Amino acid sequence: MNSTFVISIACGLASALMYASLAGHAFVLFMLAPLPLFIAGLGWGAYAAALAAATGGAIISAVLGGWTAINFILMTAAAPVILSHLALLSRSPEQDSGEASEWYPQGRLAAMATLLAATGAGATLAISGAHTPEFKATLLKFFDTAQFRDVLMQSGRLNEAEISAVFNLVADVFTPALAGAVLTAASLICLWLATRIVARSGRLARPAPHLPSLQYPQFLRFAALASFAMTFAPGPAGFYALCFVGALTVAYFIVGMAVLWRLSRGASLQPFLMAAVLISVPLLIWPAVLVALLGMADHIFNLRARTSPPGSPPPTQP
């Protein structure tokens, strides 16, 4: 039997099992569900990723139903297939030129991963009717059932009206933004892990990613500005624009970390600084936002090129 076929089926089965693990509250496994699909795509081609995605979707449909399978395709399976195809695109040099093959730029690949994750998050929320008053009422009822209101009331820091305002803010703003951010982080982490795993196996055709030199294409800054502007639109348009704002915040956070790495290069406390920023992100929101703003400033003003020591090649725009 063809080894590519067997690997694709196995990766699809693994992805489906990891996706279904959310029922057992295994959130980390659920977020890593795209990883087997990325491994199949980067190691054996986009067709292998497509077969793995189809296998996973069929298993999810048979066990959990058609709507869950659609969510699996939107959230987990579509991006690895598309990104694997893009990652393996290359342009061969002219004969006797001595130049290496030109691969699809890593910055453009990460940008596409961000936009695909935001689109998948928005589509999944749309299927769930997340922008409707009924969904919001259900979410607010969950907050009361989980006794979040009682805990906040007992703390004495917020009154009843302020707690209701916080819950409404979570339902209207944080739900779509967090969905876009989490799905983008999961997609980019799985893409990075897959390249490492496939590279170890010797099957990675393209160069391994180099995060400190990550540079996004120009269109991403316009996507960020347009998404932010759309958040002020009334109704579903503003709600789903927040999916893109959350996703792009994660994308620019990565570049912001690259800027911090460049600025602190050579300092003895660099590992502690980078670790402190990463640890603070799950605990607080504002450090992530500040680092993301630093990343956007780098995208506009090319800060890393300005701070590069003499003789070192600065990151170039793709």
PDB file of C-alpha atoms in Angstrom:
ATOM      1  CA  MET A   1       0.000   0.000   0.000  1.00  0.00           C
ATOM      2  CA  ASN A   2       1.197   3.526  -0.792  1.00  0.00           C
ATOM      3  CA  SER A   3       3.000   4.967   2.243  1.00  0.00           C
ATOM      4  CA  THR A   4       1.660   8.471   1.575  1.00  0.00           C
ATOM      5  CA  PHE A   5      -1.897   7.122   1.682  1.00  0.00           C
ATOM      6  CA  VAL A   6      -1.289   5.333   4.984  1.00  0.00           C
ATOM      7  CA  ILE A   7       0.346   8.389   6.557  1.00  0.00           C
ATOM      8  CA  SER A   8      -2.505  10.635   5.397  1.00  0.00           C
ATOM      9  CA  ILE A   9      -5.135   8.335   6.902  1.00  0.00           C
ATOM     10  CA  ALA A  10      -3.174   8.081  10.152  1.00  0.00           C
ATOM     11  CA  CYS A  11      -2.746  11.857  10.382  1.00  0.00           C
ATOM     12  CA  GLY A  12      -6.440  12.393   9.685  1.00  0.00           C
ATOM     13  CA  LEU A  13      -7.380   9.922  12.413  1.00  0.00           C
ATOM     14  CA  ALA A  14      -4.990  11.572  14.886  1.00  0.00           C
ATOM     15  CA  SER A  15      -6.356  15.029  14.090  1.00  0.00           C
ATOM     16  CA  ALA A  16      -9.958  13.865  14.523  1.00  0.00           C
ATOM     17  CA  LEU A  17      -9.173  12.266  17.893  1.00  0.00           C
ATOM     18  CA  MET A  18      -7.388  15.406  19.097  1.00  0.00           C
ATOM     19  CA  TYR A  19     -10.290  17.581  17.949  1.00  0.00           C
ATOM     20  CA  ALA A  20     -12.820  15.337  19.705  1.00  0.00           C
ATOM     21  CA  SER A  21     -10.757  15.478  22.910  1.00  0.00           C
ATOM     22  CA  LEU A  22     -12.426  18.813  23.681  1.00  0.00           C
ATOM     23  CA  ALA A  23     -15.375  16.764  24.947  1.00  0.00           C
ATOM     24  CA  GLY A  24     -13.048  15.552  27.700  1.00  0.00           C
ATOM     25  CA  HIS A  25     -11.862  19.127  28.397  1.00  0.00           C
ATOM     26  CA  ALA A  26      -8.426  18.401  26.889  1.00  0.00           C
ATOM     27  CA  PHE A  27      -8.102  21.932  25.528  1.00  0.00           C
ATOM     28  CA  VAL A  28      -4.397  21.697  24.677  1.00  0.00           C
ATOM     29  CA  LEU A  29      -4.912  18.567  22.577  1.00  0.00           C
ATOM     30  CA  PHE A  30      -7.860  20.258  20.861  1.00  0.00           C
ATOM     31  CA  MET A  31      -5.710  23.242  19.920  1.00  0.00           C
ATOM     32  CA  LEU A  32      -2.997  20.921  18.567  1.00  0.00           C
ATOM     33  CA  ALA A  33      -5.454  19.125  16.261  1.00  0.00           C
ATOM     34  CA  PRO A  34      -4.040  20.856  13.116  1.00  0.00           C
ATOM     35  CA  LEU A  35      -0.539  19.501  13.867  1.00  0.00           C
ATOM     36  CA  PRO A  36      -0.937  16.054  12.216  1.00  0.00           C
ATOM     37  CA  LEU A  37      -2.421  17.711   9.127  1.00  0.00           C
ATOM     38  CA  PHE A  38       0.515  20.121   8.898  1.00  0.00           C
ATOM     39  CA  ILE A  39       2.940  17.209   9.250  1.00  0.00           C
ATOM     40  CA  ALA A  40       1.218  15.356   6.407  1.00  0.00           C
ATOM     41  CA  GLY A  41       1.175  18.458   4.210  1.00  0.00           C
ATOM     42  CA  LEU A  42       4.736  19.665   4.796  1.00  0.00           C
ATOM     43  CA  GLY A  43       6.238  16.189   4.638  1.00  0.00           C
ATOM     44  CA  TRP A  44       4.188  14.537   1.897  1.00  0.00           C
ATOM     45  CA  GLY A  45       2.511  17.399   0.057  1.00  0.00           C
ATOM     46  CA  ALA A  46      -0.761  19.317   0.051  1.00  0.00           C
ATOM     47  CA  TYR A  47      -2.632  16.349  -1.440  1.00  0.00           C
ATOM     48  CA  ALA A  48      -1.651  14.293   1.605  1.00  0.00           C
ATOM     49  CA  ALA A  49      -2.935  17.079   3.861  1.00  0.00           C
ATOM     50  CA  ALA A  50      -6.199  17.185   1.884  1.00  0.00           C
ATOM     51  CA  LEU A  51      -6.646  13.412   2.227  1.00  0.00           C
ATOM     52  CA  ALA A  52      -5.897  13.629   5.948  1.00  0.00           C
ATOM     53  CA  ALA A  53      -8.399  16.484   6.316  1.00  0.00           C
ATOM     54  CA  ALA A  54     -11.063  14.506   4.449  1.00  0.00           C
ATOM     55  CA  THR A  55     -10.388  11.477   6.642  1.00  0.00           C
ATOM     56  CA  GLY A  56     -10.669  13.512   9.816  1.00  0.00           C
ATOM     57  CA  GLY A  57     -13.847  15.198   8.598  1.00  0.00           C
ATOM     58  CA  ALA A  58     -15.437  11.855   7.717  1.00  0.00           C
ATOM     59  CA  ILE A  59     -14.613  10.415  11.144  1.00  0.00           C
ATOM     60  CA  ILE A  60     -15.951  13.486  12.955  1.00  0.00           C
ATOM     61  CA  SER A  61     -19.118  13.419  10.840  1.00  0.00           C
ATOM     62  CA  ALA A  62     -19.740   9.736  11.547  1.00  0.00           C
ATOM     63  CA  VAL A  63     -19.189  10.048  15.290  1.00  0.00           C
ATOM     64  CA  LEU A  64     -20.233  13.593  16.230  1.00  0.00           C
ATOM     65  CA  GLY A  65     -22.440  14.716  13.354  1.00  0.00           C
ATOM     66  CA  GLY A  66     -22.283  16.846  10.236  1.00  0.00           C
ATOM     67  CA  TRP A  67     -22.230  20.288  11.871  1.00  0.00           C
ATOM     68  CA  THR A  68     -19.309  19.294  14.067  1.00  0.00           C
ATOM     69  CA  ALA A  69     -17.504  18.048  10.959  1.00  0.00           C
ATOM     70  CA  ILE A  70     -18.093  21.412   9.265  1.00  0.00           C
ATOM     71  CA  ASN A  71     -16.612  23.168  12.298  1.00  0.00           C
ATOM     72  CA  PHE A  72     -13.659  20.761  12.138  1.00  0.00           C
ATOM     73  CA  ILE A  73     -13.032  21.692   8.505  1.00  0.00           C
ATOM     74  CA  LEU A  74     -13.329  25.433   9.181  1.00  0.00           C
ATOM     75  CA  MET A  75     -11.328  25.557  12.412  1.00  0.00           C
ATOM     76  CA  THR A  76      -8.779  22.797  11.975  1.00  0.00           C
ATOM     77  CA  ALA A  77      -8.495  21.244   8.527  1.00  0.00           C
ATOM     78  CA  ALA A  78      -8.774  23.953   5.867  1.00  0.00           C
ATOM     79  CA  ALA A  79      -5.757  26.023   6.914  1.00  0.00           C
ATOM     80  CA  PRO A  80      -3.180  23.167   6.933  1.00  0.00           C
ATOM     81  CA  VAL A  81      -4.192  22.131   3.408  1.00  0.00           C
ATOM     82  CA  ILE A  82      -3.894  25.659   2.001  1.00  0.00           C
ATOM     83  CA  LEU A  83      -0.762  26.574   3.952  1.00  0.00           C
ATOM     84  CA  SER A  84       1.007  23.324   3.047  1.00  0.00           C
ATOM     85  CA  HIS A  85       0.412  24.098  -0.614  1.00  0.00           C
ATOM     86  CA  LEU A  86       1.771  27.634  -0.195  1.00  0.00           C
ATOM     87  CA  ALA A  87       4.744  26.522   1.912  1.00  0.00           C
ATOM     88  CA  LEU A  88       5.936  24.154  -0.811  1.00  0.00           C
ATOM     89  CA  LEU A  89       5.697  26.706  -3.619  1.00  0.00           C
ATOM     90  CA  SER A  90       9.132  27.565  -4.984  1.00  0.00           C
ATOM     91  CA  ARG A  91      10.755  29.234  -7.943  1.00  0.00           C
ATOM     92  CA  SER A  92      13.724  27.452  -9.482  1.00  0.00           C
ATOM     93  CA  PRO A  93      16.746  29.614 -10.353  1.00  0.00           C
ATOM     94  CA  GLU A  94      18.086  29.894 -13.849  1.00  0.00           C
ATOM     95  CA  GLN A  95      20.524  27.216 -14.914  1.00  0.00           C
ATOM     96  CA  ASP A  96      24.170  27.805 -13.965  1.00  0.00           C
ATOM     97  CA  SER A  97      23.189  30.845 -11.869  1.00  0.00           C
ATOM     98  CA  GLY A  98      24.431  29.251  -8.651  1.00  0.00           C
ATOM     99  CA  GLU A  99      21.439  30.622  -6.736  1.00  0.00           C
ATOM    100  CA  ALA A 100      19.200  28.614  -4.426  1.00  0.00           C
ATOM    101  CA  SER A 101      15.509  28.048  -5.057  1.00  0.00           C
ATOM    102  CA  GLU A 102      13.240  30.897  -3.971  1.00  0.00           C
ATOM    103  CA  TRP A 103      10.562  29.661  -1.586  1.00  0.00           C
ATOM    104  CA  TYR A 104       7.240  31.204  -0.615  1.00  0.00           C
ATOM    105  CA  PRO A 105       8.265  33.857   1.966  1.00  0.00           C
ATOM    106  CA  GLN A 106       7.845  32.875   5.600  1.00  0.00           C
ATOM    107  CA  GLY A 107       6.325  36.255   6.451  1.00  0.00           C
ATOM    108  CA  ARG A 108       3.678  35.897   3.765  1.00  0.00           C
ATOM    109  CA  LEU A 109       3.005  32.333   4.935  1.00  0.00           C
ATOM    110  CA  ALA A 110       2.473  33.519   8.521  1.00  0.00           C
ATOM    111  CA  ALA A 111       0.242  36.345   7.282  1.00  0.00           C
ATOM    112  CA  MET A 112      -1.905  33.903   5.325  1.00  0.00           C
ATOM    113  CA  ALA A 113      -2.102  31.629   8.383  1.00  0.00           C
ATOM    114  CA  THR A 114      -3.359  34.598  10.404  1.00  0.00           C
ATOM    115  CA  LEU A 115      -6.053  35.563   7.911  1.00  0.00           C
ATOM    116  CA  LEU A 116      -7.179  31.957   7.466  1.00  0.00           C
ATOM    117  CA  ALA A 117      -7.446  31.490  11.235  1.00  0.00           C
ATOM    118  CA  ALA A 118      -9.464  34.698  11.602  1.00  0.00           C
ATOM    119  CA  THR A 119     -11.764  33.622   8.778  1.00  0.00           C
ATOM    120  CA  GLY A 120     -12.195  30.172  10.312  1.00  0.00           C
ATOM    121  CA  ALA A 121     -12.980  31.658  13.719  1.00  0.00           C
ATOM    122  CA  GLY A 122     -15.507  34.063  12.228  1.00  0.00           C
ATOM    123  CA  ALA A 123     -17.175  31.354  10.151  1.00  0.00           C
ATOM    124  CA  THR A 124     -17.426  29.025  13.145  1.00  0.00           C
ATOM    125  CA  LEU A 125     -18.954  31.758  15.302  1.00  0.00           C
ATOM    126  CA  ALA A 126     -21.348  32.665  12.494  1.00  0.00           C
ATOM    127  CA  ILE A 127     -22.567  29.062  12.266  1.00  0.00           C
ATOM    128  CA  SER A 128     -23.110  29.156  16.028  1.00  0.00           C
ATOM    129  CA  GLY A 129     -25.009  32.448  15.708  1.00  0.00           C
ATOM    130  CA  ALA A 130     -22.596  34.128  18.110  1.00  0.00           C
ATOM    131  CA  HIS A 131     -23.717  37.621  17.052  1.00  0.00           C
ATOM    132  CA  THR A 132     -27.379  36.970  17.846  1.00  0.00           C
ATOM    133  CA  PRO A 133     -29.147  38.101  21.040  1.00  0.00           C
ATOM    134  CA  GLU A 134     -30.056  34.465  21.766  1.00  0.00           C
ATOM    135  CA  PHE A 135     -26.396  33.390  21.844  1.00  0.00           C
ATOM    136  CA  LYS A 136     -25.506  36.346  24.055  1.00  0.00           C
ATOM    137  CA  ALA A 137     -28.331  35.505  26.454  1.00  0.00           C
ATOM    138  CA  THR A 138     -27.093  31.905  26.642  1.00  0.00           C
ATOM    139  CA  LEU A 139     -23.544  33.093  27.357  1.00  0.00           C
ATOM    140  CA  LEU A 140     -24.716  35.486  30.073  1.00  0.00           C
ATOM    141  CA  LYS A 141     -26.791  32.695  31.602  1.00  0.00           C
ATOM    142  CA  PHE A 142     -23.682  30.503  31.640  1.00  0.00           C
ATOM    143  CA  PHE A 143     -21.795  33.210  33.557  1.00  0.00           C
ATOM    144  CA  ASP A 144     -24.547  33.205  36.180  1.00  0.00           C
ATOM    145  CA  THR A 145     -24.715  29.395  36.303  1.00  0.00           C
ATOM    146  CA  ALA A 146     -20.940  29.198  36.778  1.00  0.00           C
ATOM    147  CA  GLN A 147     -21.341  31.601  39.727  1.00  0.00           C
ATOM    148  CA  PHE A 148     -18.957  34.160  38.236  1.00  0.00           C
ATOM    149  CA  ARG A 149     -21.362  36.895  39.319  1.00  0.00           C
ATOM    150  CA  ASP A 150     -21.420  35.643  42.909  1.00  0.00           C
ATOM    151  CA  VAL A 151     -17.628  35.501  43.077  1.00  0.00           C
ATOM    152  CA  LEU A 152     -17.296  39.057  41.776  1.00  0.00           C
ATOM    153  CA  MET A 153     -19.998  40.305  44.137  1.00  0.00           C
ATOM    154  CA  GLN A 154     -18.274  38.707  47.118  1.00  0.00           C
ATOM    155  CA  SER A 155     -14.996  40.392  46.195  1.00  0.00           C
ATOM    156  CA  GLY A 156     -16.658  43.756  46.855  1.00  0.00           C
ATOM    157  CA  ARG A 157     -14.789  45.474  44.028  1.00  0.00           C
ATOM    158  CA  LEU A 158     -17.714  45.677  41.592  1.00  0.00           C
ATOM    159  CA  ASN A 159     -21.392  46.388  42.041  1.00  0.00           C
ATOM    160  CA  GLU A 160     -24.236  44.661  40.176  1.00  0.00           C
ATOM    161  CA  ALA A 161     -24.314  47.151  37.300  1.00  0.00           C
ATOM    162  CA  GLU A 162     -20.541  47.017  36.805  1.00  0.00           C
ATOM    163  CA  ILE A 163     -20.561  43.210  36.765  1.00  0.00           C
ATOM    164  CA  SER A 164     -23.294  43.208  34.119  1.00  0.00           C
ATOM    165  CA  ALA A 165     -21.230  45.663  32.061  1.00  0.00           C
ATOM    166  CA  VAL A 166     -18.193  43.363  32.304  1.00  0.00           C
ATOM    167  CA  PHE A 167     -20.212  40.328  31.201  1.00  0.00           C
ATOM    168  CA  ASN A 168     -21.656  42.262  28.256  1.00  0.00           C
ATOM    169  CA  LEU A 169     -18.152  43.362  27.267  1.00  0.00           C
ATOM    170  CA  VAL A 170     -16.965  39.753  27.338  1.00  0.00           C
ATOM    171  CA  ALA A 171     -19.900  38.624  25.196  1.00  0.00           C
ATOM    172  CA  ASP A 172     -19.676  41.463  22.667  1.00  0.00           C
ATOM    173  CA  VAL A 173     -15.907  42.018  22.397  1.00  0.00           C
ATOM    174  CA  PHE A 174     -13.780  39.351  24.005  1.00  0.00           C
ATOM    175  CA  THR A 175     -15.632  36.350  22.564  1.00  0.00           C
ATOM    176  CA  PRO A 176     -14.840  37.085  18.873  1.00  0.00           C
ATOM    177  CA  ALA A 177     -11.430  38.615  19.601  1.00  0.00           C
ATOM    178  CA  LEU A 178     -10.380  35.685  21.769  1.00  0.00           C
ATOM    179  CA  ALA A 179     -11.638  33.181  19.196  1.00  0.00           C
ATOM    180  CA  GLY A 180      -9.502  34.784  16.485  1.00  0.00           C
ATOM    181  CA  ALA A 181      -6.481  35.081  18.768  1.00  0.00           C
ATOM    182  CA  VAL A 182      -6.595  31.503  20.071  1.00  0.00           C
ATOM    183  CA  LEU A 183      -7.136  29.972  16.636  1.00  0.00           C
ATOM    184  CA  THR A 184      -4.282  32.032  15.164  1.00  0.00           C
ATOM    185  CA  ALA A 185      -1.908  31.109  17.977  1.00  0.00           C
ATOM    186  CA  ALA A 186      -2.808  27.433  17.582  1.00  0.00           C
ATOM    187  CA  SER A 187      -2.331  27.522  13.806  1.00  0.00           C
ATOM    188  CA  LEU A 188       1.036  29.300  13.946  1.00  0.00           C
ATOM    189  CA  ILE A 189       2.333  27.089  16.760  1.00  0.00           C
ATOM    190  CA  CYS A 190       1.266  23.929  14.922  1.00  0.00           C
ATOM    191  CA  LEU A 191       2.849  25.200  11.703  1.00  0.00           C
ATOM    192  CA  TRP A 192       6.124  25.906  13.507  1.00  0.00           C
ATOM    193  CA  LEU A 193       6.097  22.559  15.342  1.00  0.00           C
ATOM    194  CA  ALA A 194       5.335  20.690  12.129  1.00  0.00           C
ATOM    195  CA  THR A 195       8.284  22.270  10.321  1.00  0.00           C
ATOM    196  CA  ARG A 196      10.559  21.199  13.183  1.00  0.00           C
ATOM    197  CA  ILE A 197       9.222  17.651  13.220  1.00  0.00           C
ATOM    198  CA  VAL A 198       9.335  17.233   9.443  1.00  0.00           C
ATOM    199  CA  ALA A 199      12.815  18.785   9.307  1.00  0.00           C
ATOM    200  CA  ARG A 200      14.035  16.219  11.853  1.00  0.00           C
ATOM    201  CA  SER A 201      12.717  13.461   9.596  1.00  0.00           C
ATOM    202  CA  GLY A 202      14.623  14.897   6.629  1.00  0.00           C
ATOM    203  CA  ARG A 203      11.478  15.449   4.546  1.00  0.00           C
ATOM    204  CA  LEU A 204      11.226  19.247   4.822  1.00  0.00           C
ATOM    205  CA  ALA A 205      11.933  20.625   1.375  1.00  0.00           C
ATOM    206  CA  ARG A 206      11.974  24.329   2.248  1.00  0.00           C
ATOM    207  CA  PRO A 207      14.306  26.071   4.727  1.00  0.00           C
ATOM    208  CA  ALA A 208      13.232  25.977   8.370  1.00  0.00           C
ATOM    209  CA  PRO A 209      11.583  29.194   9.620  1.00  0.00           C
ATOM    210  CA  HIS A 210      13.696  31.838  11.322  1.00  0.00           C
ATOM    211  CA  LEU A 211      11.389  33.779  13.623  1.00  0.00           C
ATOM    212  CA  PRO A 212      13.763  36.674  14.494  1.00  0.00           C
ATOM    213  CA  SER A 213      13.819  37.684  10.815  1.00  0.00           C
ATOM    214  CA  LEU A 214      10.054  37.302  10.304  1.00  0.00           C
ATOM    215  CA  GLN A 215       8.776  40.164   8.173  1.00  0.00           C
ATOM    216  CA  TYR A 216       5.160  40.508   7.076  1.00  0.00           C
ATOM    217  CA  PRO A 217       3.980  41.626   3.627  1.00  0.00           C
ATOM    218  CA  GLN A 218       2.691  45.152   3.227  1.00  0.00           C
ATOM    219  CA  PHE A 219      -0.939  44.129   2.790  1.00  0.00           C
ATOM    220  CA  LEU A 220      -1.164  42.902   6.388  1.00  0.00           C
ATOM    221  CA  ARG A 221      -0.875  46.404   7.838  1.00  0.00           C
ATOM    222  CA  PHE A 222      -3.816  47.526   5.691  1.00  0.00           C
ATOM    223  CA  ALA A 223      -5.764  44.457   6.806  1.00  0.00           C
ATOM    224  CA  ALA A 224      -5.069  45.433  10.415  1.00  0.00           C
ATOM    225  CA  LEU A 225      -6.223  49.023   9.907  1.00  0.00           C
ATOM    226  CA  ALA A 226      -9.331  47.927   8.004  1.00  0.00           C
ATOM    227  CA  SER A 227     -10.222  45.367  10.671  1.00  0.00           C
ATOM    228  CA  PHE A 228      -9.847  47.918  13.456  1.00  0.00           C
ATOM    229  CA  ALA A 229     -11.995  50.423  11.574  1.00  0.00           C
ATOM    230  CA  MET A 230     -14.665  47.785  10.942  1.00  0.00           C
ATOM    231  CA  THR A 231     -15.025  47.118  14.675  1.00  0.00           C
ATOM    232  CA  PHE A 232     -16.925  50.417  14.915  1.00  0.00           C
ATOM    233  CA  ALA A 233     -19.515  49.184  12.406  1.00  0.00           C
ATOM    234  CA  PRO A 234     -22.855  48.223  13.936  1.00  0.00           C
ATOM    235  CA  GLY A 235     -24.227  44.709  13.948  1.00  0.00           C
ATOM    236  CA  PRO A 236     -22.492  41.524  12.795  1.00  0.00           C
ATOM    237  CA  ALA A 237     -19.850  43.377  10.730  1.00  0.00           C
ATOM    238  CA  GLY A 238     -18.306  44.952  13.814  1.00  0.00           C
ATOM    239  CA  PHE A 239     -18.634  41.733  15.801  1.00  0.00           C
ATOM    240  CA  TYR A 240     -16.804  39.558  13.269  1.00  0.00           C
ATOM    241  CA  ALA A 241     -14.176  42.217  12.570  1.00  0.00           C
ATOM    242  CA  LEU A 242     -13.013  41.576  16.124  1.00  0.00           C
ATOM    243  CA  CYS A 243     -12.010  38.047  15.051  1.00  0.00           C
ATOM    244  CA  PHE A 244      -9.478  39.635  12.703  1.00  0.00           C
ATOM    245  CA  VAL A 245      -8.341  42.130  15.343  1.00  0.00           C
ATOM    246  CA  GLY A 246      -7.637  39.279  17.768  1.00  0.00           C
ATOM    247  CA  ALA A 247      -5.855  37.241  15.103  1.00  0.00           C
ATOM    248  CA  LEU A 248      -3.716  40.157  13.938  1.00  0.00           C
ATOM    249  CA  THR A 249      -2.817  41.001  17.531  1.00  0.00           C
ATOM    250  CA  VAL A 250      -1.248  37.546  17.846  1.00  0.00           C
ATOM    251  CA  ALA A 251       0.541  37.936  14.509  1.00  0.00           C
ATOM    252  CA  TYR A 252       2.052  41.274  15.473  1.00  0.00           C
ATOM    253  CA  PHE A 253       2.864  39.993  18.959  1.00  0.00           C
ATOM    254  CA  ILE A 254       5.246  37.502  17.338  1.00  0.00           C
ATOM    255  CA  VAL A 255       6.979  40.299  15.430  1.00  0.00           C
ATOM    256  CA  GLY A 256       7.080  42.376  18.608  1.00  0.00           C
ATOM    257  CA  MET A 257       8.898  39.522  20.335  1.00  0.00           C
ATOM    258  CA  ALA A 258      11.357  39.452  17.434  1.00  0.00           C
ATOM    259  CA  VAL A 259      11.969  43.182  17.969  1.00  0.00           C
ATOM    260  CA  LEU A 260      12.568  42.640  21.689  1.00  0.00           C
ATOM    261  CA  TRP A 261      14.963  39.829  20.856  1.00  0.00           C
ATOM    262  CA  ARG A 262      16.863  42.111  18.464  1.00  0.00           C
ATOM    263  CA  LEU A 263      16.983  45.022  20.930  1.00  0.00           C
ATOM    264  CA  SER A 264      18.144  42.836  23.828  1.00  0.00           C
ATOM    265  CA  ARG A 265      20.588  40.745  21.813  1.00  0.00           C
ATOM    266  CA  GLY A 266      23.846  40.306  23.673  1.00  0.00           C
ATOM    267  CA  ALA A 267      22.342  41.228  27.047  1.00  0.00           C
ATOM    268  CA  SER A 268      22.824  38.685  29.809  1.00  0.00           C
ATOM    269  CA  LEU A 269      19.209  39.101  30.930  1.00  0.00           C
ATOM    270  CA  GLN A 270      17.716  38.492  27.476  1.00  0.00           C
ATOM    271  CA  PRO A 271      16.352  34.976  28.264  1.00  0.00           C
ATOM    272  CA  PHE A 272      14.724  36.251  31.459  1.00  0.00           C
ATOM    273  CA  LEU A 273      13.192  39.242  29.652  1.00  0.00           C
ATOM    274  CA  MET A 274      11.712  37.094  26.898  1.00  0.00           C
ATOM    275  CA  ALA A 275      10.446  34.528  29.407  1.00  0.00           C
ATOM    276  CA  ALA A 276       8.890  37.237  31.597  1.00  0.00           C
ATOM    277  CA  VAL A 277       6.960  38.664  28.645  1.00  0.00           C
ATOM    278  CA  LEU A 278       5.712  35.234  27.562  1.00  0.00           C
ATOM    279  CA  ILE A 279       4.664  34.281  31.100  1.00  0.00           C
ATOM    280  CA  SER A 280       2.794  37.561  31.578  1.00  0.00           C
ATOM    281  CA  VAL A 281       0.649  37.074  28.468  1.00  0.00           C
ATOM    282  CA  PRO A 282      -1.761  34.425  29.878  1.00  0.00           C
ATOM    283  CA  LEU A 283      -2.052  36.392  33.119  1.00  0.00           C
ATOM    284  CA  LEU A 284      -2.513  39.914  31.747  1.00  0.00           C
ATOM    285  CA  ILE A 285      -3.745  41.346  28.460  1.00  0.00           C
ATOM    286  CA  TRP A 286      -1.927  44.662  28.242  1.00  0.00           C
ATOM    287  CA  PRO A 287       1.644  43.259  27.858  1.00  0.00           C
ATOM    288  CA  ALA A 288       0.516  41.319  24.785  1.00  0.00           C
ATOM    289  CA  VAL A 289      -1.140  44.434  23.348  1.00  0.00           C
ATOM    290  CA  LEU A 290       1.975  46.541  23.954  1.00  0.00           C
ATOM    291  CA  VAL A 291       4.243  43.961  22.315  1.00  0.00           C
ATOM    292  CA  ALA A 292       1.805  43.706  19.391  1.00  0.00           C
ATOM    293  CA  LEU A 293       1.901  47.499  18.962  1.00  0.00           C
ATOM    294  CA  LEU A 294       5.695  47.276  18.955  1.00  0.00           C
ATOM    295  CA  GLY A 295       5.424  44.657  16.223  1.00  0.00           C
ATOM    296  CA  MET A 296       3.148  46.889  14.159  1.00  0.00           C
ATOM    297  CA  ALA A 297       5.563  49.798  14.620  1.00  0.00           C
ATOM    298  CA  ASP A 298       8.336  47.565  13.309  1.00  0.00           C
ATOM    299  CA  HIS A 299       6.205  46.668  10.298  1.00  0.00           C
ATOM    300  CA  ILE A 300       5.670  50.353   9.515  1.00  0.00           C
ATOM    301  CA  PHE A 301       9.058  51.824  10.432  1.00  0.00           C
ATOM    302  CA  ASN A 302      11.303  48.736  10.088  1.00  0.00           C
ATOM    303  CA  LEU A 303      12.739  49.145  13.582  1.00  0.00           C
ATOM    304  CA  ARG A 304      14.927  46.053  13.390  1.00  0.00           C
ATOM    305  CA  ALA A 305      16.766  47.443  10.381  1.00  0.00           C
ATOM    306  CA  ARG A 306      17.415  50.691  12.253  1.00  0.00           C
ATOM    307  CA  THR A 307      18.776  48.859  15.294  1.00  0.00           C
ATOM    308  CA  SER A 308      20.898  46.311  13.418  1.00  0.00           C
ATOM    309  CA  PRO A 309      24.603  46.541  14.225  1.00  0.00           C
ATOM    310  CA  PRO A 310      26.917  47.489  11.360  1.00  0.00           C
ATOM    311  CA  GLY A 311      27.680  44.609   9.043  1.00  0.00           C
ATOM    312  CA  SER A 312      24.626  42.508   9.926  1.00  0.00           C
ATOM    313  CA  PRO A 313      21.946  42.068   7.274  1.00  0.00           C
ATOM    314  CA  PRO A 314      18.613  43.528   8.425  1.00  0.00           C
ATOM    315  CA  PRO A 315      15.366  41.700   7.727  1.00  0.00           C
ATOM    316  CA  THR A 316      14.016  42.520   4.299  1.00  0.00           C
ATOM    317  CA  GLN A 317      10.463  43.061   3.197  1.00  0.00           C
ATOM    318  CA  PRO A 318       9.021  40.079   1.299  1.00  0.00           C
TER     319      PRO A 318
END
